PDB file of C-alpha atoms in Angstrom:
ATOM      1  CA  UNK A 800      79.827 -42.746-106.754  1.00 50.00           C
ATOM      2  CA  UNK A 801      76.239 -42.871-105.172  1.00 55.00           C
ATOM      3  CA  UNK A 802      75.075 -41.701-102.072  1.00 55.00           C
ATOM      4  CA  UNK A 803      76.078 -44.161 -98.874  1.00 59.00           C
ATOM      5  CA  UNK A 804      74.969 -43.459 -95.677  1.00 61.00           C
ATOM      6  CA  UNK A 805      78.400 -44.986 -93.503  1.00 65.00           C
ATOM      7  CA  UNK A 806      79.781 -41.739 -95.124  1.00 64.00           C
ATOM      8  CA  UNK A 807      77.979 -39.555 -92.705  1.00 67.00           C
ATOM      9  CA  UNK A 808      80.482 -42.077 -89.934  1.00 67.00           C
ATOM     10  CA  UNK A 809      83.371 -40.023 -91.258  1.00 72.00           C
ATOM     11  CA  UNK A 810      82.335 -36.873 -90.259  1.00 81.00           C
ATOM     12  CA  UNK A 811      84.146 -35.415 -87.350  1.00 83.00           C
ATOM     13  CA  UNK A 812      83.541 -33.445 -84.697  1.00 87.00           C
ATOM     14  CA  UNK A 813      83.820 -30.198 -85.853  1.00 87.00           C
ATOM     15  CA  UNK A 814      81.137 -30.661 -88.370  1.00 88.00           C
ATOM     16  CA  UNK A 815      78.697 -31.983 -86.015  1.00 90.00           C
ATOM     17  CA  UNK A 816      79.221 -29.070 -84.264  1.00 91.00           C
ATOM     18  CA  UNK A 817      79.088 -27.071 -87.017  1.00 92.00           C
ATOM     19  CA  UNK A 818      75.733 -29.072 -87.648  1.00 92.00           C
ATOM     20  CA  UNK A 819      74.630 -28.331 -84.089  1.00 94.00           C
ATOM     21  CA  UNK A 820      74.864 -24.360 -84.594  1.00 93.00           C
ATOM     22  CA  UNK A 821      73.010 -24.892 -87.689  1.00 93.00           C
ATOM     23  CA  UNK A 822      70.099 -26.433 -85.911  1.00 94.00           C
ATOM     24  CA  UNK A 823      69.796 -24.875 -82.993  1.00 95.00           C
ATOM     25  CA  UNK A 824      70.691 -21.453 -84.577  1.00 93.00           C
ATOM     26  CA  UNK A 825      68.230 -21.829 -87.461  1.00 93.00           C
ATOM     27  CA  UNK A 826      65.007 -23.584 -84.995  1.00 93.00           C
ATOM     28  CA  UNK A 827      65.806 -19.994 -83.099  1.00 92.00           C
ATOM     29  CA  UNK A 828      66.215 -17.573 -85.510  1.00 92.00           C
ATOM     30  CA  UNK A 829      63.527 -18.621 -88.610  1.00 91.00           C
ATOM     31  CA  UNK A 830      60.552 -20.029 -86.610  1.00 92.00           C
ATOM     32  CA  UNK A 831      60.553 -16.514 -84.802  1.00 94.00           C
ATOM     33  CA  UNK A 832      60.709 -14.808 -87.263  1.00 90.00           C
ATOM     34  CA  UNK A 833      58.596 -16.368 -90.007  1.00 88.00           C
ATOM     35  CA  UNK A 834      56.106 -18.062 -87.707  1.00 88.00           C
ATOM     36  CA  UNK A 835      55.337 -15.994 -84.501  1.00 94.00           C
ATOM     37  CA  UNK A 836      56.730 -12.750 -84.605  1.00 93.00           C
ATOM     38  CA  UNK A 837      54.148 -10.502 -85.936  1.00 93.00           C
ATOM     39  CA  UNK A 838      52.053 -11.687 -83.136  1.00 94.00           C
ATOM     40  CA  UNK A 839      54.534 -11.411 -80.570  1.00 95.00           C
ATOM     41  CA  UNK A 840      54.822  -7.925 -81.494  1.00 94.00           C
ATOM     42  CA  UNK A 841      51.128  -7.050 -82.093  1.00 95.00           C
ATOM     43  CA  UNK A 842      50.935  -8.479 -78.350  1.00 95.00           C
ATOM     44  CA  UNK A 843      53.428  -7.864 -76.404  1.00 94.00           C
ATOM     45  CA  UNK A 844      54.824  -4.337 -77.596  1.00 92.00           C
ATOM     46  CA  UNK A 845      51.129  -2.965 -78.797  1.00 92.00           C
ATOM     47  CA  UNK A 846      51.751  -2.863 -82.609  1.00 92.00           C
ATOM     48  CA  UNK A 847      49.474  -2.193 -85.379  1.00 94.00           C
ATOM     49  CA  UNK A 848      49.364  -5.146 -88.115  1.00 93.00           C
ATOM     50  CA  UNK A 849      51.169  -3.345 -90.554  1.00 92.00           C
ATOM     51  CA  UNK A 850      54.421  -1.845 -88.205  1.00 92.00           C
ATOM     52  CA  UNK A 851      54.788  -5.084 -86.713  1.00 91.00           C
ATOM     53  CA  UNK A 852      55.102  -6.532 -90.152  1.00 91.00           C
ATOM     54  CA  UNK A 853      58.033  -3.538 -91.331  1.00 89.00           C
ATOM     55  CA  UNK A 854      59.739  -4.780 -87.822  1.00 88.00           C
ATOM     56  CA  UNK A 855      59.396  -8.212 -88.561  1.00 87.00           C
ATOM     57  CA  UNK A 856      61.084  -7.343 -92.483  1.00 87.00           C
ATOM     58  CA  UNK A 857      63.764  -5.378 -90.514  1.00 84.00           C
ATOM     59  CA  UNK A 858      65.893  -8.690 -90.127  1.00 83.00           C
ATOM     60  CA  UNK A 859      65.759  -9.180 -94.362  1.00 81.00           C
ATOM     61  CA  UNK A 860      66.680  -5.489 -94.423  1.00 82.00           C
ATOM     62  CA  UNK A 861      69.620  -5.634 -92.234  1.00 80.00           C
ATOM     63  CA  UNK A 862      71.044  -8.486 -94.226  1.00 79.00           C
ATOM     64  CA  UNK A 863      70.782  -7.806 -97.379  1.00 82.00           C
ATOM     65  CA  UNK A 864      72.984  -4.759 -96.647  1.00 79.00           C
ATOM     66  CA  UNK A 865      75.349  -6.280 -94.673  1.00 81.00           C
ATOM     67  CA  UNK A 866      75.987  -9.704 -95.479  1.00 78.00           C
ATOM     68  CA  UNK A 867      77.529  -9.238 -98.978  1.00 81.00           C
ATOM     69  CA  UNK A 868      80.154  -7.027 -96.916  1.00 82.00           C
ATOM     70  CA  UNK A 869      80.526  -9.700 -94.428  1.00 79.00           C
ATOM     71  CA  UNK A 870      80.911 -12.613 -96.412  1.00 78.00           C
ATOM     72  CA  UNK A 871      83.909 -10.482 -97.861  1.00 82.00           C
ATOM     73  CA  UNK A 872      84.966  -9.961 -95.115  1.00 80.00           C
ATOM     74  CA  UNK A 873      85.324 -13.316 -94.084  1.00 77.00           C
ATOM     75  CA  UNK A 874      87.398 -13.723 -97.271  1.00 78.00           C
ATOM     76  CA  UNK A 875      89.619 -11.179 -96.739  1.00 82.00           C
ATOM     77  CA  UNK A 876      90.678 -11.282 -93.412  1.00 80.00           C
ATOM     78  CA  UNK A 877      89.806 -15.367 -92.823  1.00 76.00           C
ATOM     79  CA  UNK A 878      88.383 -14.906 -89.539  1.00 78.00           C
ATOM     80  CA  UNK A 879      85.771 -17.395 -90.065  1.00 80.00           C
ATOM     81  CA  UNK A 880      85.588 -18.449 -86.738  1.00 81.00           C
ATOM     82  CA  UNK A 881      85.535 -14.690 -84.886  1.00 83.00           C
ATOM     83  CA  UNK A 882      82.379 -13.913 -87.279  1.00 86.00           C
ATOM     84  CA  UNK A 883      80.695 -17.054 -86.490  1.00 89.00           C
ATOM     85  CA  UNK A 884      81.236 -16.273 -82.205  1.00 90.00           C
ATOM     86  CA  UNK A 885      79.680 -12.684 -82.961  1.00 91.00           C
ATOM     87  CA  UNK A 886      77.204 -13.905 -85.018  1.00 91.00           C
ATOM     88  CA  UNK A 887      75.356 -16.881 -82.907  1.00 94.00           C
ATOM     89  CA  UNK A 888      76.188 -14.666 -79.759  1.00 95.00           C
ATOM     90  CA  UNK A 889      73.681 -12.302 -80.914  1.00 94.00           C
ATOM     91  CA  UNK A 890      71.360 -14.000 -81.546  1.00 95.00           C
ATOM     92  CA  UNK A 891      70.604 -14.824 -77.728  1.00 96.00           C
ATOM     93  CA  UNK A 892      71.301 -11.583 -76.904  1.00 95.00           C
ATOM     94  CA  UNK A 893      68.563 -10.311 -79.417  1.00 94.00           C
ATOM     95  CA  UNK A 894      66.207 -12.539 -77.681  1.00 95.00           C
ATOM     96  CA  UNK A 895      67.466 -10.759 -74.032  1.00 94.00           C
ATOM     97  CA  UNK A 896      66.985  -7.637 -75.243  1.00 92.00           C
ATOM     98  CA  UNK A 897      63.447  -7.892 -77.202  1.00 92.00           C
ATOM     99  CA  UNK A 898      61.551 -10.145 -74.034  1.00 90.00           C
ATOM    100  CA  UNK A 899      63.731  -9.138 -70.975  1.00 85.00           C
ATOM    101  CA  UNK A 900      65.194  -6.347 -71.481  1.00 83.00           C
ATOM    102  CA  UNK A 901      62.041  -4.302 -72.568  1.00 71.00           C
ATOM    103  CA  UNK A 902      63.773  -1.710 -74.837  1.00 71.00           C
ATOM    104  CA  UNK A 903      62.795  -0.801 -78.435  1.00 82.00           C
ATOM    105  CA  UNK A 904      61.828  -3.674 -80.917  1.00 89.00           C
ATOM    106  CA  UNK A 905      64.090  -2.097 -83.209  1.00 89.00           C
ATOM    107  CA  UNK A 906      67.457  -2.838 -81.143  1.00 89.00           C
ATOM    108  CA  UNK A 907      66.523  -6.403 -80.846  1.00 90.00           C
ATOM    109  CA  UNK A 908      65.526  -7.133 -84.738  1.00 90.00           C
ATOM    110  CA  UNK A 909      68.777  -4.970 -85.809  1.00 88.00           C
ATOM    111  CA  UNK A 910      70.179  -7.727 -83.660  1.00 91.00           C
ATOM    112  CA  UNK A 911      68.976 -10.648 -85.018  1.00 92.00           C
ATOM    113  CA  UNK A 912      69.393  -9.354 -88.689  1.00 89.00           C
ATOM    114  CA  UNK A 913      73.107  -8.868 -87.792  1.00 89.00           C
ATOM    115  CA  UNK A 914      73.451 -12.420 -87.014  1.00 91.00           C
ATOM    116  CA  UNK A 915      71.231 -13.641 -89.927  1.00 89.00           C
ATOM    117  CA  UNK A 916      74.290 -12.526 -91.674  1.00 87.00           C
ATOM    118  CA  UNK A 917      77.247 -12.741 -89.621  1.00 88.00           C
ATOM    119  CA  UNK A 918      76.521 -16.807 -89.195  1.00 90.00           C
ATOM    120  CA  UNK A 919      75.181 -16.630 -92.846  1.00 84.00           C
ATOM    121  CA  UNK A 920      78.428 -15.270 -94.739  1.00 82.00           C
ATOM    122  CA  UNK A 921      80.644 -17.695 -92.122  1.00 85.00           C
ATOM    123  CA  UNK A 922      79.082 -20.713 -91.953  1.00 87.00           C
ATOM    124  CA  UNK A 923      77.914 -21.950 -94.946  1.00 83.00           C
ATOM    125  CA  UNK A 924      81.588 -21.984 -96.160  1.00 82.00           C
ATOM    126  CA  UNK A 925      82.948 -23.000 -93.468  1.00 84.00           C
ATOM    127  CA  UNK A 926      81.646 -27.113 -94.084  1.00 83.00           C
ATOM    128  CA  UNK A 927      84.063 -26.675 -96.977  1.00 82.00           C
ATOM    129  CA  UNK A 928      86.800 -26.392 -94.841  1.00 82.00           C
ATOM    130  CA  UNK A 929      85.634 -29.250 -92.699  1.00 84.00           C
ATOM    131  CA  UNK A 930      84.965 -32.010 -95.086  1.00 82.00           C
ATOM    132  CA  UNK A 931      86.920 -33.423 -97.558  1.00 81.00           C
ATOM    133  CA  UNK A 932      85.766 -32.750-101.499  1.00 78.00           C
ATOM    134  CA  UNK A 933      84.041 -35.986-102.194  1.00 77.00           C
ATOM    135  CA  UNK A 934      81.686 -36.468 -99.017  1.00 80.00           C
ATOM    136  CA  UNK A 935      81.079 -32.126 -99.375  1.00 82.00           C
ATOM    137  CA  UNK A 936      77.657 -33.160-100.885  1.00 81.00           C
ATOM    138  CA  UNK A 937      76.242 -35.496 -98.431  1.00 82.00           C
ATOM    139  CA  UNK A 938      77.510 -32.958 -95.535  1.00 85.00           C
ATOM    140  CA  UNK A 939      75.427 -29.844 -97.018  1.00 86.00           C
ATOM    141  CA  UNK A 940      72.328 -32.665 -97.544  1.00 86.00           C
ATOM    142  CA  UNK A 941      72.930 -33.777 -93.875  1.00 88.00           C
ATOM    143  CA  UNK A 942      72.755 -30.288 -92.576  1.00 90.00           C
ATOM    144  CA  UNK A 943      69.760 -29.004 -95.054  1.00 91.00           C
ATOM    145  CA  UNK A 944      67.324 -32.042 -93.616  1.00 92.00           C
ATOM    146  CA  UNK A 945      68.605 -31.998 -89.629  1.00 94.00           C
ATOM    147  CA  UNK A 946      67.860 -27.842 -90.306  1.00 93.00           C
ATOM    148  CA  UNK A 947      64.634 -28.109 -91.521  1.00 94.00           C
ATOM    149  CA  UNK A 948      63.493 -30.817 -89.164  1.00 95.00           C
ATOM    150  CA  UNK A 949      64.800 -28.592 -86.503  1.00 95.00           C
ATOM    151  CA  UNK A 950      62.607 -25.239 -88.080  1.00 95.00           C
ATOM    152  CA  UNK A 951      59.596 -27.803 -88.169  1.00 95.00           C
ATOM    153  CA  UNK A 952      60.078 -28.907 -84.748  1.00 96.00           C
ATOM    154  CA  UNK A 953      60.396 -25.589 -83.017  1.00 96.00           C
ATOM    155  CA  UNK A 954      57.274 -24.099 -84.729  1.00 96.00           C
ATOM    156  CA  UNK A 955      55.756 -27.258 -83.114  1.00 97.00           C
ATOM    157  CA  UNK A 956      57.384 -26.484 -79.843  1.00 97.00           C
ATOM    158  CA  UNK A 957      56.588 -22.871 -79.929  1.00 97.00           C
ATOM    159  CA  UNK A 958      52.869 -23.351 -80.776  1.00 96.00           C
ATOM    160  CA  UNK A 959      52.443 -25.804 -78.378  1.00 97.00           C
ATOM    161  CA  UNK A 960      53.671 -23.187 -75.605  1.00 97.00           C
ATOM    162  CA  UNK A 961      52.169 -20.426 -76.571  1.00 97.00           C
ATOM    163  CA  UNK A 962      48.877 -22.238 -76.648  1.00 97.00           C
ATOM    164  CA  UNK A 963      49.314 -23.640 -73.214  1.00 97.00           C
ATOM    165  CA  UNK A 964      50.209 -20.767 -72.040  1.00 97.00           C
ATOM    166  CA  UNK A 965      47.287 -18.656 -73.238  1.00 96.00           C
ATOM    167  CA  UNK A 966      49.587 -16.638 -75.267  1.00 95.00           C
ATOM    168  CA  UNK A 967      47.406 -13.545 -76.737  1.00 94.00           C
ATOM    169  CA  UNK A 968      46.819 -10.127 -76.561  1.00 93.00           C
ATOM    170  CA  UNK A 969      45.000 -10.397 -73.156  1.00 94.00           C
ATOM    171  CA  UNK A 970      47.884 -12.264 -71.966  1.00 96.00           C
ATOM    172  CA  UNK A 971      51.129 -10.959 -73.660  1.00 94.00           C
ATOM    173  CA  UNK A 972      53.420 -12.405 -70.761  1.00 94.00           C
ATOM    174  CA  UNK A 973      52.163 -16.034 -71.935  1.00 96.00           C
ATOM    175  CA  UNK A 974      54.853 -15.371 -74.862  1.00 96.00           C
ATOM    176  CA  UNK A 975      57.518 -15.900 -72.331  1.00 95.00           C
ATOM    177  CA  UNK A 976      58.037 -20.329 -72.285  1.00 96.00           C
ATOM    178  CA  UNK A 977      58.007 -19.446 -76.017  1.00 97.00           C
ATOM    179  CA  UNK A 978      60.865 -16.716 -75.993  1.00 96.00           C
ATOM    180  CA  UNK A 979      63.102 -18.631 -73.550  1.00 96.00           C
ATOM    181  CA  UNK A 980      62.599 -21.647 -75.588  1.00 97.00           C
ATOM    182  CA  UNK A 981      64.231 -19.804 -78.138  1.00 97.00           C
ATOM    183  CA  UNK A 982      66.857 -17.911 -75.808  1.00 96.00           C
ATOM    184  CA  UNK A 983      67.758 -21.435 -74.796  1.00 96.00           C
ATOM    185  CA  UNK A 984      67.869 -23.024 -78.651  1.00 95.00           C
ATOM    186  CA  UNK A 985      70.472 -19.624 -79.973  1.00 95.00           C
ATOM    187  CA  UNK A 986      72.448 -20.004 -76.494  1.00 96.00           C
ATOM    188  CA  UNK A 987      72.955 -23.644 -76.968  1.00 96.00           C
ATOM    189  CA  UNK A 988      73.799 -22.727 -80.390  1.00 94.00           C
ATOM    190  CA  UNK A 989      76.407 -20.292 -79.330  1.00 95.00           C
ATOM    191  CA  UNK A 990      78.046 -22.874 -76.950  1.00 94.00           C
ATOM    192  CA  UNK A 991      77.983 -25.693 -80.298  1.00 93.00           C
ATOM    193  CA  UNK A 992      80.628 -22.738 -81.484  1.00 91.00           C
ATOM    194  CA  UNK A 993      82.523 -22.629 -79.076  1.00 90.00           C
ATOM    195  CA  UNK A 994      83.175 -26.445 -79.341  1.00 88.00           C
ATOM    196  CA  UNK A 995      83.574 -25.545 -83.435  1.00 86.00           C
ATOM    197  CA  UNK A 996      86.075 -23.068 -82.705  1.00 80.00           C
ATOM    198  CA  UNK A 997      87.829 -25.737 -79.817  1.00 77.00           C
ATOM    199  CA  UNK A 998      87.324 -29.055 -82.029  1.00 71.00           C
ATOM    200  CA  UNK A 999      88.596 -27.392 -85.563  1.00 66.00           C
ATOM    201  CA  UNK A1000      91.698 -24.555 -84.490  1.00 54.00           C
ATOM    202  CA  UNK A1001      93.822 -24.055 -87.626  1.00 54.00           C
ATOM    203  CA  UNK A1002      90.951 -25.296 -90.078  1.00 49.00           C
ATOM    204  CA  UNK A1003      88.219 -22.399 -89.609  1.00 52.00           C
ATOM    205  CA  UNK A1004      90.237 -18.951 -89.691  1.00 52.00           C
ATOM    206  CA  UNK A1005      91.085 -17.057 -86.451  1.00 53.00           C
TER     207      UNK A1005
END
């Protein structure tokens, strides 16, 4: 059958939730990181070019150890739902702990490459679980064009605060709008879980 838009009507509420973590999660998590990070670090913590760039790749590097032992994990044990409450929790508190906190870089980018892969293994698989065989298509389409709109959107966002803010190295606190922006997209993120984990019990994992 072709594509018909009243299908996206059937969709309940735990996959817009699950859509709403995937928008707000991703328009935290990959404009940072692809967009305005190497800057942010160059600025604000006093790195060289080429160490803020290994920080920045510390995310990647974190994942691609970890998330083929998470995503079985989630198999095994089928705590879909646990890994997914972890996993968009730290994101937020990755953005705490690199623009409030004021510890080492590294804590807060082992963070967010936890939850790159954490909400990556869980995720993902979990829209299987929330939408019937035939419409599974038109749900990953759904969430692939709200996500990217979302990723285009908050580089927008970002940009626009950093540059009224006079973001720069002469000014390293103007990155702050930009990093509460994103505290405020991951923690809204983390709350669209919470609603996932309230909407869908039974359908998810534990």
């Amino acid at each position: 059958a072709g594509f018909n838009w009243r299908d996206v009507l059937h969709f309940d509420k735990a996959y817009w939730a699950l859509v709403a973590l995937c928008v707000l999660w991703y328009a935290g998590i990959l404009a940072f990181r692809s967009t305005f990070s190497i800057k942010y670090f160059q600025h604000v913590f006093g790195l060289p070019l080429d160490q803020a760039g290994q920080m920045n790749s510390l995310i990647f590097l974190t994942s691609i150890v970890s998330t083929p032992l998470l995503g079985w994990l989630c198999d095994r044990t089928g705590r879909y739902s646990a890994i997914l409450v972890c996993g968009s929790f730290l994101l937020p508190a990755a953005f705490v702990s690199l623009q409030f906190v004021g510890g080492n870089p590294y804590v807060g980018m082992a963070l967010i490459g936890l939850s790159y892969s954490l909400v990556g293994a869980a995720m993902w698989p979990m829209a299987s679980k929330l939408v019937e065989t035939r419409r599974f298509g038109t749900a990953l389409g759904v969430m692939w064009v709200l996500q990217n709109a979302a990723i285009a959107g908050s580089n927008l966002v970002a940009g626009w605060l950093n540059d009224v803010n006079a973001a720069g190295a002469d000014n390293p606190a103007g990155y702050g709008p930009m990093m509460l922006f994103f505290l405020a997209a991951s923690s809204l993120g983390f709350v669209a879980t919470l609603f996932l984990w309230r909407f869908a019990p039974g359908r998810i994992g534990k």
